[in-house]
mmCIF file of C-alpha atoms in Angstrom:
data_model
loop_
_atom_site.group_PDB
_atom_site.id
_atom_site.type_symbol
_atom_site.label_atom_id
_atom_site.label_comp_id
_atom_site.label_asym_id
_atom_site.label_seq_id
_atom_site.Cartn_x
_atom_site.Cartn_y
_atom_site.Cartn_z
ATOM 1 C CA UNK N 19 -15.447 20.230 -9.402
ATOM 2 C CA UNK N 20 -14.890 16.593 -10.167
ATOM 3 C CA UNK N 21 -17.224 13.746 -9.361
ATOM 4 C CA UNK N 22 -16.131 11.678 -6.351
ATOM 5 C CA UNK N 23 -15.168 8.778 -8.635
ATOM 6 C CA UNK N 24 -12.938 10.992 -10.786
ATOM 7 C CA UNK N 25 -11.518 12.651 -7.717
ATOM 8 C CA UNK N 26 -10.543 9.331 -6.176
ATOM 9 C CA UNK N 27 -9.105 8.008 -9.458
ATOM 10 C CA UNK N 28 -6.981 11.111 -10.015
ATOM 11 C CA UNK N 29 -5.524 11.028 -6.544
ATOM 12 C CA UNK N 30 -5.275 7.236 -6.420
ATOM 13 C CA UNK N 31 -2.765 7.112 -9.257
ATOM 14 C CA UNK N 32 -0.141 9.119 -7.361
ATOM 15 C CA UNK N 33 -0.959 8.336 -3.746
ATOM 16 C CA UNK N 34 -1.298 4.605 -4.255
ATOM 17 C CA UNK N 35 1.374 4.227 -6.959
ATOM 18 C CA UNK N 36 2.690 1.095 -5.255
ATOM 19 C CA UNK N 37 -0.699 -0.569 -5.589
ATOM 20 C CA UNK N 38 -1.007 0.485 -9.237
ATOM 21 C CA UNK N 39 2.467 -0.995 -9.838
ATOM 22 C CA UNK N 40 1.464 -4.219 -8.090
ATOM 23 C CA UNK N 41 -1.686 -4.578 -10.230
ATOM 24 C CA UNK N 42 0.305 -3.895 -13.414
ATOM 25 C CA UNK N 43 2.871 -6.521 -12.392
ATOM 26 C CA UNK N 44 0.137 -9.122 -11.830
ATOM 27 C CA UNK N 45 -1.751 -8.333 -15.050
ATOM 28 C CA UNK N 46 1.405 -8.311 -17.210
ATOM 29 C CA UNK N 47 2.537 -11.498 -15.452
ATOM 30 C CA UNK N 48 -0.707 -13.256 -16.378
ATOM 31 C CA UNK N 49 -0.460 -12.005 -19.976
ATOM 32 C CA UNK N 50 3.101 -13.347 -20.205
ATOM 33 C CA UNK N 51 1.944 -16.656 -18.759
ATOM 34 C CA UNK N 52 -0.718 -16.847 -21.479
ATOM 35 C CA UNK N 53 1.949 -16.011 -24.084
ATOM 36 C CA UNK N 54 4.227 -18.708 -22.654
ATOM 37 C CA UNK N 55 1.562 -21.367 -23.195
ATOM 38 C CA UNK N 56 1.011 -20.127 -26.763
ATOM 39 C CA UNK N 57 4.769 -20.143 -27.350
ATOM 40 C CA UNK N 58 5.221 -23.698 -26.027
ATOM 41 C CA UNK N 59 2.236 -24.849 -28.086
ATOM 42 C CA UNK N 60 3.793 -23.418 -31.263
ATOM 43 C CA UNK N 61 7.247 -24.812 -30.515
ATOM 44 C CA UNK N 62 5.697 -28.229 -29.832
ATOM 45 C CA UNK N 63 4.691 -28.306 -33.519
ATOM 46 C CA UNK N 64 8.352 -29.087 -34.220
ATOM 47 C CA UNK N 65 7.647 -32.594 -32.966
ATOM 48 C CA UNK N 66 5.205 -33.014 -35.846
ATOM 49 C CA UNK N 67 7.844 -32.107 -38.428
ATOM 50 C CA UNK N 68 9.087 -29.005 -40.284
ATOM 51 C CA UNK N 69 5.939 -28.560 -42.356
ATOM 52 C CA UNK N 70 3.612 -28.435 -39.358
ATOM 53 C CA UNK N 71 5.940 -25.945 -37.665
ATOM 54 C CA UNK N 72 6.162 -23.733 -40.761
ATOM 55 C CA UNK N 73 2.374 -23.734 -41.084
ATOM 56 C CA UNK N 74 2.021 -22.682 -37.452
ATOM 57 C CA UNK N 75 4.612 -19.958 -37.899
ATOM 58 C CA UNK N 76 2.909 -18.647 -41.032
ATOM 59 C CA UNK N 77 -0.054 -17.630 -38.894
ATOM 60 C CA UNK N 78 2.175 -15.264 -36.932
ATOM 61 C CA UNK N 79 3.446 -13.414 -39.987
ATOM 62 C CA UNK N 80 0.166 -11.544 -40.488
ATOM 63 C CA UNK N 81 0.131 -7.808 -39.599
ATOM 64 C CA UNK N 82 -2.384 -8.552 -36.819
ATOM 65 C CA UNK N 83 0.086 -10.817 -35.045
ATOM 66 C CA UNK N 84 2.865 -8.271 -35.615
ATOM 67 C CA UNK N 85 0.704 -5.756 -33.734
ATOM 68 C CA UNK N 86 0.260 -8.334 -30.978
ATOM 69 C CA UNK N 87 4.045 -8.721 -30.922
ATOM 70 C CA UNK N 88 4.364 -4.991 -30.307
ATOM 71 C CA UNK N 89 1.893 -5.453 -27.436
ATOM 72 C CA UNK N 90 4.026 -8.331 -26.166
ATOM 73 C CA UNK N 91 7.090 -6.087 -26.242
ATOM 74 C CA UNK N 92 5.250 -3.500 -24.120
ATOM 75 C CA UNK N 93 4.105 -6.187 -21.681
ATOM 76 C CA UNK N 94 7.617 -7.615 -21.316
ATOM 77 C CA UNK N 95 9.145 -4.159 -20.808
ATOM 78 C CA UNK N 96 6.572 -3.129 -18.179
ATOM 79 C CA UNK N 97 6.976 -6.416 -16.319
ATOM 80 C CA UNK N 98 10.774 -6.291 -16.496
ATOM 81 C CA UNK N 99 11.073 -2.611 -15.499
ATOM 82 C CA UNK N 100 8.664 -3.121 -12.621
ATOM 83 C CA UNK N 101 10.613 -6.197 -11.584
ATOM 84 C CA UNK N 102 13.788 -4.102 -11.507
ATOM 85 C CA UNK N 103 11.930 -1.488 -9.440
ATOM 86 C CA UNK N 104 10.804 -4.103 -6.900
ATOM 87 C CA UNK N 105 14.339 -5.524 -6.722
ATOM 88 C CA UNK N 106 15.772 -2.055 -6.096
ATOM 89 C CA UNK N 107 13.185 -1.408 -3.390
ATOM 90 C CA UNK N 108 13.951 -4.765 -1.747
ATOM 91 C CA UNK N 109 17.603 -3.733 -1.726
ATOM 92 C CA UNK N 110 16.594 -0.500 0.004
ATOM 93 C CA UNK N 111 17.132 1.759 -3.026
ATOM 94 C CA UNK N 112 14.488 4.415 -3.675
ATOM 95 C CA UNK N 113 12.077 3.310 -0.938
ATOM 96 C CA UNK N 114 11.460 6.923 0.093
ATOM 97 C CA UNK N 115 10.823 7.935 -3.529
ATOM 98 C CA UNK N 116 9.015 4.864 -4.765
ATOM 99 C CA UNK N 117 6.317 6.906 -6.526
ATOM 100 C CA UNK N 118 8.919 8.694 -8.648
ATOM 101 C CA UNK N 119 10.699 5.380 -9.165
ATOM 102 C CA UNK N 120 7.493 3.897 -10.559
ATOM 103 C CA UNK N 121 6.187 6.711 -12.744
ATOM 104 C CA UNK N 122 9.459 8.185 -14.000
ATOM 105 C CA UNK N 123 11.765 5.163 -14.097
ATOM 106 C CA UNK N 124 9.480 2.140 -14.580
ATOM 107 C CA UNK N 125 6.856 3.798 -16.772
ATOM 108 C CA UNK N 126 8.930 6.681 -18.234
ATOM 109 C CA UNK N 127 12.069 4.723 -19.181
ATOM 110 C CA UNK N 128 9.838 1.762 -20.087
ATOM 111 C CA UNK N 129 7.971 3.903 -22.633
ATOM 112 C CA UNK N 130 11.254 5.091 -24.179
ATOM 113 C CA UNK N 131 12.543 1.520 -24.545
ATOM 114 C CA UNK N 132 9.145 0.446 -25.887
ATOM 115 C CA UNK N 133 9.161 3.207 -28.522
ATOM 116 C CA UNK N 134 12.724 2.295 -29.532
ATOM 117 C CA UNK N 135 11.506 -1.216 -30.281
ATOM 118 C CA UNK N 136 7.902 -0.614 -31.327
ATOM 119 C CA UNK N 137 8.543 2.051 -34.002
ATOM 120 C CA UNK N 138 10.898 -0.121 -36.123
ATOM 121 C CA UNK N 139 8.602 -3.112 -35.601
ATOM 122 C CA UNK N 140 5.602 -1.124 -36.775
ATOM 123 C CA UNK N 141 7.416 0.376 -39.762
ATOM 124 C CA UNK N 142 9.176 -2.739 -41.014
ATOM 125 C CA UNK N 143 6.934 -5.581 -39.874
ATOM 126 C CA UNK N 144 3.423 -4.085 -40.013
ATOM 127 C CA UNK N 145 3.642 -1.370 -42.684
ATOM 128 C CA UNK N 146 6.581 -3.121 -44.418
ATOM 129 C CA UNK N 147 8.094 0.150 -45.709
ATOM 130 C CA UNK B 9 -21.299 26.922 -0.658
ATOM 131 C CA UNK B 10 -22.811 23.611 0.440
ATOM 132 C CA UNK B 11 -21.098 20.287 0.272
ATOM 133 C CA UNK B 12 -22.781 16.909 0.222
ATOM 134 C CA UNK B 13 -21.653 14.593 3.005
ATOM 135 C CA UNK B 14 -22.499 10.917 2.561
ATOM 136 C CA UNK B 15 -22.202 8.899 5.733
ATOM 137 C CA UNK B 16 -22.240 5.097 5.851
ATOM 138 C CA UNK B 17 -24.773 3.908 8.379
ATOM 139 C CA UNK B 18 -25.294 0.885 10.559
ATOM 140 C CA UNK B 19 -23.109 -2.131 11.168
ATOM 141 C CA UNK B 20 -21.541 -3.407 7.964
ATOM 142 C CA UNK B 21 -23.880 -6.291 7.210
ATOM 143 C CA UNK B 22 -24.849 -6.728 3.611
ATOM 144 C CA UNK B 23 -25.224 -3.726 1.336
ATOM 145 C CA UNK B 24 -24.022 -0.383 2.597
ATOM 146 C CA UNK B 25 -26.608 2.264 3.379
ATOM 147 C CA UNK B 26 -25.694 5.937 3.197
ATOM 148 C CA UNK B 27 -27.331 9.024 4.693
ATOM 149 C CA UNK B 28 -26.855 12.246 2.702
ATOM 150 C CA UNK B 29 -26.500 15.670 4.304
ATOM 151 C CA UNK B 30 -25.931 19.160 2.922
ATOM 152 C CA UNK B 31 -23.403 21.066 5.020
ATOM 153 C CA UNK B 32 -22.364 24.716 4.581
ATOM 154 C CA UNK B 33 -18.633 24.683 3.798
ATOM 155 C CA UNK B 34 -16.423 26.864 5.971
ATOM 156 C CA UNK B 35 -12.851 27.893 5.229
ATOM 157 C CA UNK B 36 -11.111 25.786 7.875
ATOM 158 C CA UNK B 37 -13.757 23.078 8.216
ATOM 159 C CA UNK B 38 -12.421 19.577 8.798
ATOM 160 C CA UNK B 39 -14.379 16.416 8.071
ATOM 161 C CA UNK B 40 -14.762 15.998 11.839
ATOM 162 C CA UNK B 41 -16.253 19.513 12.049
ATOM 163 C CA UNK B 42 -18.728 18.510 9.343
ATOM 164 C CA UNK B 43 -19.648 15.337 11.265
ATOM 165 C CA UNK B 44 -20.266 17.364 14.437
ATOM 166 C CA UNK B 45 -22.359 19.889 12.479
ATOM 167 C CA UNK B 46 -24.489 17.050 11.146
ATOM 168 C CA UNK B 47 -24.809 15.405 14.553
ATOM 169 C CA UNK B 48 -25.813 18.622 16.300
ATOM 170 C CA UNK B 49 -28.050 20.147 13.677
ATOM 171 C CA UNK B 50 -29.396 17.425 11.416
ATOM 172 C CA UNK B 51 -29.209 13.882 12.764
ATOM 173 C CA UNK B 52 -28.142 13.189 16.324
ATOM 174 C CA UNK B 53 -28.087 9.442 15.698
ATOM 175 C CA UNK B 54 -24.919 9.296 13.574
ATOM 176 C CA UNK B 55 -22.145 7.410 15.311
ATOM 177 C CA UNK B 56 -18.467 8.355 15.098
ATOM 178 C CA UNK B 57 -15.514 8.608 17.436
ATOM 179 C CA UNK B 58 -12.974 11.275 18.214
ATOM 180 C CA UNK B 59 -10.826 12.345 21.109
ATOM 181 C CA UNK B 60 -7.940 14.805 20.760
ATOM 182 C CA UNK B 61 -9.118 16.581 17.569
ATOM 183 C CA UNK B 62 -5.528 17.525 16.707
ATOM 184 C CA UNK B 63 -4.291 14.398 14.944
ATOM 185 C CA UNK B 64 -2.506 12.934 17.961
ATOM 186 C CA UNK B 65 -4.725 10.085 19.109
ATOM 187 C CA UNK B 66 -5.904 8.387 15.914
ATOM 188 C CA UNK B 67 -9.414 7.805 17.268
ATOM 189 C CA UNK B 68 -11.200 9.549 14.394
ATOM 190 C CA UNK B 69 -9.622 7.508 11.579
ATOM 191 C CA UNK B 70 -12.272 6.859 8.927
ATOM 192 C CA UNK B 71 -12.376 6.228 5.230
ATOM 193 C CA UNK B 72 -12.854 9.570 3.470
ATOM 194 C CA UNK B 73 -13.516 9.320 -0.246
ATOM 195 C CA UNK B 74 -12.180 5.778 -0.090
ATOM 196 C CA UNK B 75 -8.866 6.719 1.535
ATOM 197 C CA UNK B 76 -8.203 6.072 5.256
ATOM 198 C CA UNK B 77 -7.556 9.434 6.927
ATOM 199 C CA UNK B 78 -8.001 11.225 10.225
ATOM 200 C CA UNK B 79 -11.290 13.150 10.150
ATOM 201 C CA UNK B 80 -9.844 15.839 12.435
ATOM 202 C CA UNK B 81 -6.839 16.488 10.186
ATOM 203 C CA UNK B 82 -8.595 16.426 6.832
ATOM 204 C CA UNK B 83 -9.743 19.819 5.611
ATOM 205 C CA UNK B 84 -12.863 19.502 3.486
ATOM 206 C CA UNK B 85 -11.630 22.101 0.993
ATOM 207 C CA UNK B 86 -8.426 20.106 0.439
ATOM 208 C CA UNK B 87 -10.492 17.176 -0.794
ATOM 209 C CA UNK B 88 -11.378 19.343 -3.819
ATOM 210 C CA UNK B 89 -14.749 17.715 -4.250
ATOM 211 C CA UNK B 90 -18.317 18.726 -3.542
ATOM 212 C CA UNK B 91 -19.194 15.252 -2.241
ATOM 213 C CA UNK B 92 -17.445 13.812 0.775
ATOM 214 C CA UNK B 93 -18.115 10.127 1.376
ATOM 215 C CA UNK B 94 -17.311 9.044 4.909
ATOM 216 C CA UNK B 95 -17.212 5.343 5.716
ATOM 217 C CA UNK B 96 -15.829 3.265 8.580
ATOM 218 C CA UNK B 97 -12.284 1.977 8.154
ATOM 219 C CA UNK B 98 -12.437 -1.131 5.983
ATOM 220 C CA UNK B 99 -11.253 -4.498 7.279
ATOM 221 C CA UNK B 100 -12.331 -3.796 10.855
ATOM 222 C CA UNK B 101 -15.627 -4.773 12.515
ATOM 223 C CA UNK B 102 -18.102 -1.893 12.572
ATOM 224 C CA UNK B 103 -19.651 -1.032 15.925
ATOM 225 C CA UNK B 104 -21.943 1.698 14.658
ATOM 226 C CA UNK B 105 -21.876 3.873 11.539
ATOM 227 C CA UNK B 106 -18.283 5.187 11.423
ATOM 228 C CA UNK B 107 -17.017 3.678 14.667
ATOM 229 C CA UNK B 108 -15.021 0.471 14.272
ATOM 230 C CA UNK B 109 -13.575 -1.951 16.768
ATOM 231 C CA UNK B 110 -9.770 -1.983 16.728
ATOM 232 C CA UNK B 111 -9.737 -5.352 18.492
ATOM 233 C CA UNK B 112 -8.277 -7.286 15.484
ATOM 234 C CA UNK B 113 -5.630 -4.588 15.054
ATOM 235 C CA UNK B 114 -4.528 -4.785 18.693
ATOM 236 C CA UNK B 115 -4.661 -8.592 18.695
ATOM 237 C CA UNK B 116 -1.927 -8.488 16.048
ATOM 238 C CA UNK B 117 -0.159 -5.673 17.920
ATOM 239 C CA UNK B 118 0.098 -7.884 21.008
ATOM 240 C CA UNK B 119 1.533 -10.777 18.981
ATOM 241 C CA UNK B 120 4.482 -8.594 17.924
ATOM 242 C CA UNK B 121 5.642 -8.324 21.583
ATOM 243 C CA UNK B 122 5.223 -4.537 21.726
ATOM 244 C CA UNK B 123 6.383 -4.036 25.300
ATOM 245 C CA UNK B 124 9.947 -3.097 26.190
ATOM 246 C CA UNK B 125 11.914 -5.979 27.724
ATOM 247 C CA UNK B 126 15.059 -4.570 29.289
ATOM 248 C CA UNK B 127 18.319 -6.529 29.145
ATOM 249 C CA UNK B 128 19.017 -5.480 32.704
ATOM 250 C CA UNK B 129 15.901 -4.413 34.599
ATOM 251 C CA UNK B 130 17.985 -3.373 37.626
ATOM 252 C CA UNK B 131 20.359 -1.150 35.651
ATOM 253 C CA UNK B 132 20.712 2.418 36.917
ATOM 254 C CA UNK B 133 22.973 3.544 34.076
ATOM 255 C CA UNK B 134 21.729 5.715 31.252
ATOM 256 C CA UNK B 135 21.754 3.969 27.878
ATOM 257 C CA UNK B 136 24.267 5.330 25.379
ATOM 258 C CA UNK B 137 22.799 5.730 21.910
ATOM 259 C CA UNK B 138 25.459 6.533 19.301
ATOM 260 C CA UNK B 139 24.324 9.170 16.803
ATOM 261 C CA UNK B 140 25.265 6.939 13.893
ATOM 262 C CA UNK B 141 23.251 3.949 15.171
ATOM 263 C CA UNK B 142 20.120 2.833 13.338
ATOM 264 C CA UNK B 143 18.140 3.501 16.506
ATOM 265 C CA UNK B 144 19.211 7.146 16.555
ATOM 266 C CA UNK B 145 18.703 7.595 12.828
ATOM 267 C CA UNK B 146 15.368 5.863 12.314
ATOM 268 C CA UNK B 147 13.519 6.050 15.605
ATOM 269 C CA UNK B 148 12.373 9.677 15.443
ATOM 270 C CA UNK B 149 10.407 9.031 12.268
ATOM 271 C CA UNK B 150 9.233 5.493 12.979
ATOM 272 C CA UNK B 151 7.930 6.086 16.515
ATOM 273 C CA UNK B 152 5.250 8.571 15.463
ATOM 274 C CA UNK B 153 2.614 5.812 15.204
ATOM 275 C CA UNK B 154 -0.675 6.755 16.864
ATOM 276 C CA UNK B 155 -2.269 3.307 16.404
ATOM 277 C CA UNK B 156 -5.158 4.687 14.361
ATOM 278 C CA UNK B 157 -5.486 1.505 12.278
ATOM 279 C CA UNK B 158 -5.338 3.335 8.918
ATOM 280 C CA UNK B 159 -2.423 1.190 7.686
ATOM 281 C CA UNK B 160 -4.107 -2.011 8.857
ATOM 282 C CA UNK B 161 -7.293 -1.122 6.982
ATOM 283 C CA UNK B 162 -5.405 -0.071 3.828
ATOM 284 C CA UNK B 163 -3.323 -3.254 3.692
ATOM 285 C CA UNK B 164 -4.639 -5.816 1.211
ATOM 286 C CA UNK B 165 -2.866 -8.661 3.006
ATOM 287 C CA UNK B 166 -4.737 -8.083 6.267
ATOM 288 C CA UNK B 167 -7.932 -8.117 4.167
ATOM 289 C CA UNK B 168 -7.096 -11.591 2.923
ATOM 290 C CA UNK B 169 -5.444 -13.064 5.981
ATOM 291 C CA UNK B 170 -6.460 -12.618 9.579
ATOM 292 C CA UNK B 171 -3.061 -13.943 10.636
ATOM 293 C CA UNK B 172 -0.818 -11.253 9.154
ATOM 294 C CA UNK B 173 0.531 -8.930 11.853
ATOM 295 C CA UNK B 174 -0.065 -5.823 9.776
ATOM 296 C CA UNK B 175 2.187 -2.798 9.223
ATOM 297 C CA UNK B 176 1.729 -1.033 12.578
ATOM 298 C CA UNK B 177 2.517 -4.105 14.691
ATOM 299 C CA UNK B 178 5.570 -4.836 12.535
ATOM 300 C CA UNK B 179 6.714 -1.229 12.928
ATOM 301 C CA UNK B 180 6.339 -1.546 16.682
ATOM 302 C CA UNK B 181 8.425 -4.712 16.710
ATOM 303 C CA UNK B 182 10.991 -2.925 14.528
ATOM 304 C CA UNK B 183 11.321 -0.110 17.063
ATOM 305 C CA UNK B 184 11.898 -2.635 19.826
ATOM 306 C CA UNK B 185 14.443 -4.479 17.652
ATOM 307 C CA UNK B 186 16.356 -1.257 17.067
ATOM 308 C CA UNK B 187 16.451 -0.477 20.761
ATOM 309 C CA UNK B 188 19.856 -1.587 22.106
ATOM 310 C CA UNK B 189 18.414 -1.872 25.633
ATOM 311 C CA UNK B 190 15.811 -4.459 24.613
ATOM 312 C CA UNK B 191 16.428 -8.167 25.110
ATOM 313 C CA UNK B 192 13.702 -9.938 23.117
ATOM 314 C CA UNK B 193 15.316 -9.638 19.658
ATOM 315 C CA UNK B 194 15.388 -13.328 18.810
ATOM 316 C CA UNK B 195 11.781 -13.875 19.942
ATOM 317 C CA UNK B 196 10.538 -10.968 17.836
ATOM 318 C CA UNK B 197 12.582 -11.942 14.809
ATOM 319 C CA UNK B 198 11.155 -15.460 15.028
ATOM 320 C CA UNK B 199 7.619 -14.023 14.986
ATOM 321 C CA UNK B 200 8.411 -11.654 12.119
ATOM 322 C CA UNK B 201 9.941 -14.534 10.158
ATOM 323 C CA UNK B 202 6.766 -16.658 10.302
ATOM 324 C CA UNK B 203 5.246 -17.558 6.963
ATOM 325 C CA UNK B 204 1.700 -16.279 7.504
ATOM 326 C CA UNK B 205 2.120 -13.772 10.307
ATOM 327 C CA UNK B 206 5.439 -12.214 9.428
ATOM 328 C CA UNK B 207 6.961 -9.735 7.020
ATOM 329 C CA UNK B 208 7.232 -12.151 4.099
ATOM 330 C CA UNK B 209 3.477 -11.777 3.479
ATOM 331 C CA UNK B 210 3.990 -8.128 2.500
ATOM 332 C CA UNK B 211 3.662 -7.541 -1.253
ATOM 333 C CA UNK B 212 5.374 -4.135 -1.178
ATOM 334 C CA UNK B 213 2.247 -2.322 -2.313
ATOM 335 C CA UNK B 214 2.974 0.767 -0.167
ATOM 336 C CA UNK B 215 -0.741 1.099 0.718
ATOM 337 C CA UNK B 216 0.122 1.351 4.426
ATOM 338 C CA UNK B 217 2.642 4.110 3.748
ATOM 339 C CA UNK B 218 0.144 5.979 1.561
ATOM 340 C CA UNK B 219 -2.544 5.723 4.245
ATOM 341 C CA UNK B 220 -0.466 6.579 7.318
ATOM 342 C CA UNK B 221 -1.607 9.992 8.585
ATOM 343 C CA UNK B 222 1.743 10.457 10.345
ATOM 344 C CA UNK B 223 3.742 9.863 7.186
ATOM 345 C CA UNK B 224 5.604 6.820 8.506
ATOM 346 C CA UNK B 225 7.173 4.791 5.726
ATOM 347 C CA UNK B 226 5.902 1.457 7.003
ATOM 348 C CA UNK B 227 6.892 -0.420 3.854
ATOM 349 C CA UNK B 228 10.467 0.720 4.463
ATOM 350 C CA UNK B 229 10.236 -0.819 7.945
ATOM 351 C CA UNK B 230 9.049 -4.129 6.511
ATOM 352 C CA UNK B 231 11.747 -4.152 3.821
ATOM 353 C CA UNK B 232 14.441 -3.432 6.430
ATOM 354 C CA UNK B 233 13.213 -6.359 8.526
ATOM 355 C CA UNK B 234 13.183 -8.661 5.487
ATOM 356 C CA UNK B 235 16.801 -7.757 4.741
ATOM 357 C CA UNK B 236 17.749 -8.151 8.403
ATOM 358 C CA UNK B 237 16.152 -11.605 8.526
ATOM 359 C CA UNK B 238 18.265 -12.656 5.568
ATOM 360 C CA UNK B 239 21.285 -11.644 7.651
ATOM 361 C CA UNK B 240 19.921 -13.491 10.705
ATOM 362 C CA UNK B 241 19.018 -10.235 12.442
ATOM 363 C CA UNK B 242 22.573 -9.002 12.778
ATOM 364 C CA UNK B 243 21.568 -5.529 11.583
ATOM 365 C CA UNK B 244 19.802 -4.808 14.840
ATOM 366 C CA UNK B 245 22.660 -5.589 17.141
ATOM 367 C CA UNK B 246 24.371 -2.526 18.506
#
């Protein structure tokens, strides 16, 4: 038999899918907010001239940042898919089957879209095949 | 086979204290059965409440392994664990051990104008409810509420804000709004439209729906009211 903590975690995922979705939406939202600040900071280098901007951009061409970009893609997809899910629910679509909507549509379709983008990014931008 | 039953003790002030008991598991044993076994054979001082014992009254709602459930309707074997942790419903003042006061819950309930207010109190005619009306379609499922407080204790918004009506009170108002015989639609809609008390505080987390022992989709109720408010309540008119 499982420990109580494991037991609760296993059941929590399905039973409280809406809460899991809400937490994911908040966490990905905060990550995107952090990215937005980073993005604006980099773009603001344009004010200092082309050389300063190119130097800033050079930092992001390293494989480490390409991996972070793949992470950003996943974050955007999760946030966007979950946003679509919430919109559908607010419109009254899938309210009775919101758990399936989250795990199979938001997460499932989200993973497929992520793989479609992440595999080429990894091959051509990180491994540079 | 023995199971370990951990029971939260005392009023909830400061750190929680648990008492541990070993109870012989029986095939059809509910959590309430286990609590009675403990009270009769091991520790007569444990405090809990129950009434109907068949899932109709909602009195025995407690937190079982961190999920609000009815103790009388929860079979121990279905929990699939050898440790059952029983705590009072969160977000409600504890009276003793597992017994909570539902006063905050019913304070919100009263604010939602739960009582029927007939359009014509002298009418002798039977009301006609068309089969395709929202009242006929939704009422059978939505009126099953037994006011156990499970949804209120599972809702994260009621945890943060003492002003939010909570899912059960909103569901009650919804039932009254659907009722074509009721006259207080605009009053109720005004309450439900309030910034801190009303439906707009709901974050669509579905915790209330997941916790409801009667399987009422309370989030669906709240979403329907949100949409109706955007249409100035026209949805509810017969």
